[in-house]
Coordinates of C-alpha atoms and ligand atoms in Angstrom, one line a residue:
M1068 CA -7.3 -18.6 6.5
K1069 CA -10.0 -16.5 8.4
H1070 CA -10.5 -13.6 6.0
F1071 CA -9.2 -12.7 2.5
L1072 CA -8.6 -8.9 2.6
D1073 CA -5.2 -8.4 1.0
L1074 CA -2.3 -10.5 -0.2
A1075 CA 0.2 -9.0 2.2
S1076 CA -1.6 -10.9 5.0
C1077 CA -1.3 -14.3 3.3
S1078 CA 1.7 -16.5 3.2
S1079 CA 3.3 -17.4 -0.1
D1080 CA 2.5 -21.1 0.6
E1081 CA -1.2 -20.4 1.3
L1082 CA -1.4 -18.6 -2.1
R1083 CA 0.4 -21.4 -3.9
E1084 CA -2.1 -23.8 -2.5
L1085 CA -5.0 -21.6 -3.6
I1086 CA -3.7 -21.6 -7.2
D1087 CA -3.4 -25.4 -7.1
L1088 CA -6.9 -25.7 -5.7
A1089 CA -8.3 -23.3 -8.4
L1090 CA -6.7 -25.3 -11.2
S1091 CA -8.2 -28.6 -9.9
L1092 CA -11.6 -26.9 -9.4
K1093 CA -11.4 -25.7 -13.0
V1094 CA -10.7 -29.2 -14.3
E1095 CA -13.5 -30.6 -12.0
W1096 CA -16.0 -28.0 -13.3
R1097 CA -15.1 -28.7 -17.0
D1098 CA -15.4 -32.5 -16.3
G1099 CA -19.0 -32.1 -15.3
G1100 CA -19.3 -30.0 -12.2
N1101 CA -18.0 -29.2 -8.8
A1102 CA -18.8 -31.2 -5.6
P1103 CA -21.5 -29.3 -3.6
T1104 CA -19.1 -28.6 -0.7
L1105 CA -20.8 -25.3 0.2
Q1106 CA -24.3 -26.7 0.4
G1107 CA -26.4 -24.8 2.9
K1108 CA -24.0 -21.8 2.9
T1109 CA -24.9 -18.3 1.6
L1110 CA -22.5 -15.5 0.7
G1111 CA -23.7 -11.9 1.4
M1112 CA -22.2 -9.6 -1.3
I1113 CA -22.0 -5.9 -0.4
F1114 CA -21.3 -3.6 -3.4
Q1115 CA -20.6 0.1 -2.9
K1116 CA -19.4 0.3 -6.6
P1117 CA -20.6 -1.3 -9.9
S1118 CA -19.3 -4.7 -11.0
L1119 CA -19.8 -7.3 -13.7
R1120 CA -17.0 -9.8 -13.1
T1121 CA -16.8 -9.8 -9.4
R1122 CA -20.5 -9.9 -8.8
V1123 CA -21.4 -12.6 -11.3
S1124 CA -18.3 -14.8 -10.7
F1125 CA -18.8 -14.9 -7.0
E1126 CA -22.5 -15.6 -7.3
M1127 CA -21.9 -18.4 -9.9
A1128 CA -19.0 -19.8 -7.8
M1129 CA -21.3 -20.2 -4.8
K1130 CA -24.0 -21.9 -7.0
H1131 CA -21.5 -24.2 -8.6
L1132 CA -20.3 -25.3 -5.1
G1133 CA -23.8 -26.0 -4.0
G1134 CA -24.3 -22.7 -2.0
D1135 CA -26.1 -19.5 -2.6
A1136 CA -25.4 -15.7 -2.7
I1137 CA -27.4 -12.5 -1.9
M1138 CA -26.6 -9.3 -3.7
L1139 CA -26.7 -6.2 -1.6
G1140 CA -26.2 -3.1 -3.8
P1141 CA -25.3 0.5 -2.6
Q1142 CA -28.9 1.5 -2.3
E1143 CA -29.9 -1.4 -0.1
I1144 CA -27.4 -1.2 2.8
G1145 CA -25.9 2.3 2.8
L1146 CA -22.7 0.9 4.4
G1147 CA -21.5 3.5 6.9
V1148 CA -24.3 5.9 5.9
R1149 CA -27.6 4.3 6.8
E1150 CA -25.9 2.1 9.4
S1151 CA -22.4 1.9 10.8
V1152 CA -19.9 -0.6 9.3
P1153 CA -19.7 -2.5 12.7
D1154 CA -23.5 -2.8 12.9
V1155 CA -23.8 -4.0 9.4
A1156 CA -21.1 -6.6 10.1
R1157 CA -22.8 -7.8 13.3
V1158 CA -26.2 -8.1 11.7
L1159 CA -25.3 -9.5 8.3
S1160 CA -22.9 -12.1 9.8
S1161 CA -25.8 -13.5 11.9
Y1162 CA -27.7 -14.4 8.7
V1163 CA -25.0 -15.5 6.2
Q1164 CA -21.9 -17.8 6.3
G1165 CA -19.6 -15.4 4.5
I1166 CA -19.4 -11.8 3.3
M1167 CA -17.8 -10.4 0.2
A1168 CA -17.5 -6.6 0.0
R1169 CA -16.5 -4.1 -2.6
V1170 CA -15.9 -0.8 -0.9
F1171 CA -14.2 2.6 -1.4
A1172 CA -12.1 3.0 1.8
H1173 CA -10.1 -0.2 2.5
Q1174 CA -10.6 0.5 6.2
D1175 CA -14.3 -0.4 5.7
V1176 CA -13.5 -4.0 4.7
V1177 CA -11.0 -4.2 7.6
E1178 CA -13.7 -3.0 10.0
L1179 CA -16.3 -5.4 8.5
A1180 CA -13.9 -8.3 9.2
E1181 CA -13.2 -7.0 12.7
Y1182 CA -16.9 -7.1 13.7
S1183 CA -18.1 -10.0 11.5
R1184 CA -18.6 -13.5 13.0
V1185 CA -18.1 -15.0 9.5
P1186 CA -15.2 -14.7 7.0
V1187 CA -14.9 -11.5 4.9
I1188 CA -13.5 -11.4 1.4
N1189 CA -12.3 -8.1 -0.2
G1190 CA -14.0 -7.8 -3.6
L1191 CA -12.0 -4.6 -4.4
S1192 CA -11.2 -1.6 -2.2
D1193 CA -9.5 1.7 -3.2
D1194 CA -6.2 0.0 -2.0
Y1195 CA -6.3 -3.6 -3.1
H1196 CA -8.0 -6.2 -5.4
P1197 CA -6.6 -9.5 -4.1
C1198 CA -9.2 -11.8 -5.9
Q1199 CA -8.2 -10.2 -9.2
A1200 CA -4.5 -10.8 -8.7
L1201 CA -5.1 -14.4 -7.7
A1202 CA -7.0 -15.0 -11.0
D1203 CA -4.2 -13.2 -12.8
M1204 CA -1.6 -15.6 -11.4
L1205 CA -3.7 -18.5 -12.4
T1206 CA -3.9 -17.1 -16.0
I1207 CA -0.2 -16.6 -16.2
R1208 CA 0.5 -20.0 -14.9
E1209 CA -1.8 -21.6 -17.5
C1210 CA -0.1 -19.6 -20.3
F1211 CA 3.5 -20.2 -19.3
G1212 CA 3.3 -23.4 -17.3
R1213 CA 5.0 -21.6 -14.4
L1214 CA 5.2 -18.3 -12.5
Q1215 CA 8.7 -18.3 -11.0
G1216 CA 11.3 -16.4 -13.0
L1217 CA 8.9 -14.5 -15.3
K1218 CA 8.7 -10.7 -15.5
L1219 CA 5.4 -8.8 -15.3
A1220 CA 5.3 -5.1 -16.3
F1221 CA 2.3 -3.0 -15.1
V1222 CA 1.6 0.2 -17.1
G1223 CA -0.8 2.8 -15.6
D1224 CA -2.2 3.8 -12.2
G1225 CA -0.4 2.4 -9.2
N1226 CA -3.6 1.9 -7.2
N1227 CA -5.6 -1.1 -6.2
V1228 CA -5.0 -3.6 -9.0
A1229 CA -1.3 -2.6 -9.4
A1230 CA -0.8 -3.0 -5.7
S1231 CA -2.3 -6.5 -5.5
V1232 CA -0.6 -7.6 -8.7
A1233 CA 2.8 -6.4 -7.2
L1234 CA 2.1 -8.4 -4.0
A1235 CA 1.1 -11.5 -6.0
C1236 CA 4.3 -11.2 -8.1
A1237 CA 6.4 -10.9 -4.9
H1238 CA 4.7 -14.0 -3.5
F1239 CA 4.9 -16.1 -6.7
G1240 CA 8.5 -15.2 -7.7
L1241 CA 7.8 -13.0 -10.8
D1242 CA 9.9 -9.9 -11.2
F1243 CA 7.6 -6.8 -11.2
S1244 CA 8.2 -3.5 -12.8
I1245 CA 5.7 -0.7 -12.9
A1246 CA 5.5 2.5 -14.9
T1247 CA 3.2 5.3 -13.6
P1248 CA 3.0 9.0 -14.3
E1249 CA 4.6 11.0 -11.5
G1250 CA 2.1 11.4 -8.6
Y1251 CA 0.4 8.1 -9.4
E1252 CA 2.9 5.7 -7.9
M1253 CA 2.0 2.8 -5.6
K1254 CA 1.4 4.0 -2.0
A1255 CA 4.6 3.9 0.1
P1256 CA 3.3 1.4 2.7
I1257 CA 2.1 -1.0 0.0
R1258 CA 5.5 -0.7 -1.7
E1259 CA 7.1 -1.7 1.6
Q1260 CA 4.8 -4.7 1.9
A1261 CA 5.8 -5.8 -1.6
R1262 CA 9.5 -5.2 -1.0
A1263 CA 9.5 -7.3 2.2
I1264 CA 7.8 -10.3 0.5
A1265 CA 9.9 -9.9 -2.7
A1266 CA 13.1 -9.9 -0.6
R1267 CA 12.1 -13.3 0.9
N1268 CA 11.4 -14.8 -2.5
G1269 CA 14.3 -13.3 -4.4
V1270 CA 12.1 -11.1 -6.6
N1271 CA 13.1 -7.9 -8.3
L1272 CA 10.8 -4.8 -8.0
E1273 CA 11.3 -1.8 -10.2
M1274 CA 9.4 1.6 -10.3
H1275 CA 9.6 3.7 -13.5
T1276 CA 8.0 6.7 -15.0
H1277 CA 8.5 5.6 -18.7
P1278 CA 6.4 2.7 -20.0
Q1279 CA 9.2 1.4 -22.3
A1280 CA 11.6 1.1 -19.5
A1281 CA 9.1 -1.0 -17.4
V1282 CA 8.1 -3.2 -20.3
S1283 CA 11.6 -4.1 -21.5
G1284 CA 12.0 -7.9 -21.4
A1285 CA 8.6 -8.5 -19.9
D1286 CA 6.7 -11.7 -20.3
V1287 CA 3.4 -10.2 -19.2
V1288 CA 2.2 -6.6 -19.8
Y1289 CA -0.7 -5.6 -17.6
T1290 CA -2.8 -2.5 -17.6
D1291 CA -5.9 -1.1 -15.9
T1292 CA -8.2 1.9 -16.4
W1293 CA -6.8 5.4 -15.9
V1294 CA -9.9 6.5 -14.0
S1295 CA -11.0 4.1 -11.2
M1296 CA -14.4 3.9 -9.8
G1297 CA -14.9 7.0 -7.6
Q1298 CA -12.4 9.1 -9.6
E1299 CA -14.7 10.2 -12.4
A1300 CA -14.3 13.9 -11.6
E1301 CA -10.6 13.6 -12.4
A1302 CA -11.2 12.0 -15.8
S1303 CA -10.0 14.8 -18.1
E1304 CA -6.9 15.6 -15.9
R1305 CA -6.0 11.9 -15.8
A1306 CA -6.5 11.5 -19.6
E1307 CA -3.7 14.1 -20.0
E1308 CA -1.4 12.6 -17.4
F1309 CA -1.7 9.0 -18.6
G1310 CA -1.7 9.8 -22.3
A1311 CA 1.7 8.2 -22.9
F1312 CA 0.8 5.1 -20.9
Q1313 CA -1.2 3.2 -23.5
V1314 CA -0.6 -0.5 -24.1
N1315 CA -0.3 -0.6 -27.9
A1316 CA 1.7 -2.4 -30.6
G1317 CA 4.5 0.1 -30.3
L1318 CA 4.9 -0.4 -26.6
M1319 CA 4.7 -4.2 -27.0
K1320 CA 7.8 -4.1 -29.2
H1321 CA 9.8 -3.6 -26.1
A1322 CA 8.4 -6.7 -24.4
N1323 CA 9.5 -10.3 -25.1
A1324 CA 8.4 -11.7 -28.4
S1325 CA 6.1 -14.2 -26.5
A1326 CA 4.7 -11.6 -24.1
I1327 CA 1.0 -11.7 -23.3
V1328 CA -1.3 -8.8 -22.5
L1329 CA -3.6 -8.7 -19.4
H1330 CA -6.2 -6.2 -18.3
C1331 CA -8.5 -6.7 -15.3
L1332 CA -11.4 -5.1 -17.2
P1333 CA -13.5 -3.1 -17.7
A1334 CA -11.3 -1.7 -20.5
H1335 CA -11.5 1.7 -22.0
R1336 CA -10.5 0.8 -25.5
G1337 CA -8.5 3.6 -27.1
D1338 CA -7.4 5.0 -23.8
E1339 CA -5.2 2.6 -21.7
I1340 CA -5.3 -0.2 -24.3
T1341 CA -5.9 -0.3 -28.1
D1342 CA -8.5 -2.6 -29.8
E1343 CA -5.6 -4.3 -31.5
M1344 CA -4.1 -5.3 -28.1
M1345 CA -7.4 -6.3 -26.6
D1346 CA -8.4 -8.5 -29.5
G1347 CA -5.0 -9.6 -30.8
A1348 CA -3.0 -12.8 -30.5
R1349 CA -1.2 -11.7 -27.3
S1350 CA -4.4 -10.9 -25.4
R1351 CA -5.4 -13.2 -22.6
V1352 CA -7.9 -10.8 -21.1
F1353 CA -11.0 -12.9 -21.5
A1354 CA -9.4 -16.1 -20.2
Q1355 CA -8.3 -13.8 -17.3
A1356 CA -11.9 -12.7 -16.7
E1357 CA -13.1 -16.3 -16.8
N1358 CA -10.4 -17.3 -14.2
R1359 CA -12.0 -15.0 -11.7
L1360 CA -14.7 -17.8 -11.3
H1361 CA -12.1 -20.5 -10.8
A1362 CA -9.8 -18.6 -8.4
Q1363 CA -12.7 -17.4 -6.3
K1364 CA -14.0 -20.9 -5.9
A1365 CA -10.7 -21.7 -4.3
I1366 CA -10.9 -18.7 -2.0
L1367 CA -14.5 -19.5 -1.0
L1368 CA -13.6 -23.2 -0.2
R1369 CA -10.6 -22.1 1.9
V1370 CA -12.5 -19.5 4.0
L1371 CA -16.1 -21.0 4.1
A1372 CA -15.7 -24.8 4.0
Ligands
CP1851 N1 -12.1 -6.8 -12.8 C1 -13.2 -6.6 -12.1 O1 -13.2 -6.6 -10.8 O2 -14.3 -6.4 -12.8 P1 -15.7 -5.8 -12.2 O3 -15.5 -4.4 -11.7 O4 -16.7 -5.9 -13.3 O5 -16.1 -6.7 -11.0
NVA1852 N1 -8.8 0.2 -10.7 C1 -10.1 -0.1 -11.1 C2 -10.3 -1.6 -11.1 C3 -11.7 -2.1 -11.6 C4 -11.8 -3.6 -11.5 C5 -11.1 0.5 -10.2 O1 -10.9 0.6 -9.0 O2 -12.1 1.0 -10.7

């Protein structure tokens, strides 16, 4: 695995191996610590957008594995503004052994990878959030002891997180159904990527505009913010369009009795999810956030070791 940019470019076998590795690294960490396999290696972390989970979990993952990380915020690099993306890639990759980038345009992370001498990991773009979806699969596997044959329903915006979760479900054999307001569906090329992988793995993909229809019979109900980073100017319009797409106790009645609730976070309590669902017995959102650390260790070992 050279880069980790989107799940469509990975094979289902590669991803299964990553989950197995993440599970063993989690056990190793809890048993006293990880082997310093990445000693002498530094990860350059480019952020064009804010972050809690991605930033801290990548930095801690590098430290736990014996390596180091450097944070490069929006003011420091000015990716594509102060300096072109190819020039940043050429220079930064002569100093560090790996790059993780959180960007707006997905093309920027693709271009970083094209011009970098070292592996590039996508820490979220407007189109995908592959590290998140891998941690989500780890969380679901821990909850149910398996992935194959479950059903995940996504309620909300069909953008980056939904896209990566759909691709992950297609790879891991979970049926995927999504409910979005009209106009907020997953992008057609990404739907096609998911359909192709799902067809190979016998997975059912459904698109709905009513949350109840999507959630019916689901084992996992997943939501994300209605207003992604960079869309702040559309906040009031989106609040209206997404008003009926809240994950709450009423909606959860349509899911399986044992269904769990996931959210990539940060959550906007009272908008896409209620306090009751965030803090209730079905919620696995904080285990899910912790699993970013363990899943990313597996990604880092695969691309950097
Ligand atoms: N879920 C996630 O990526 O969180 P951050 O934006 O805090 O990194
Ligand atoms: N869809 C959200 C995910 C945040 C982790 C965003 O892009 O802001």
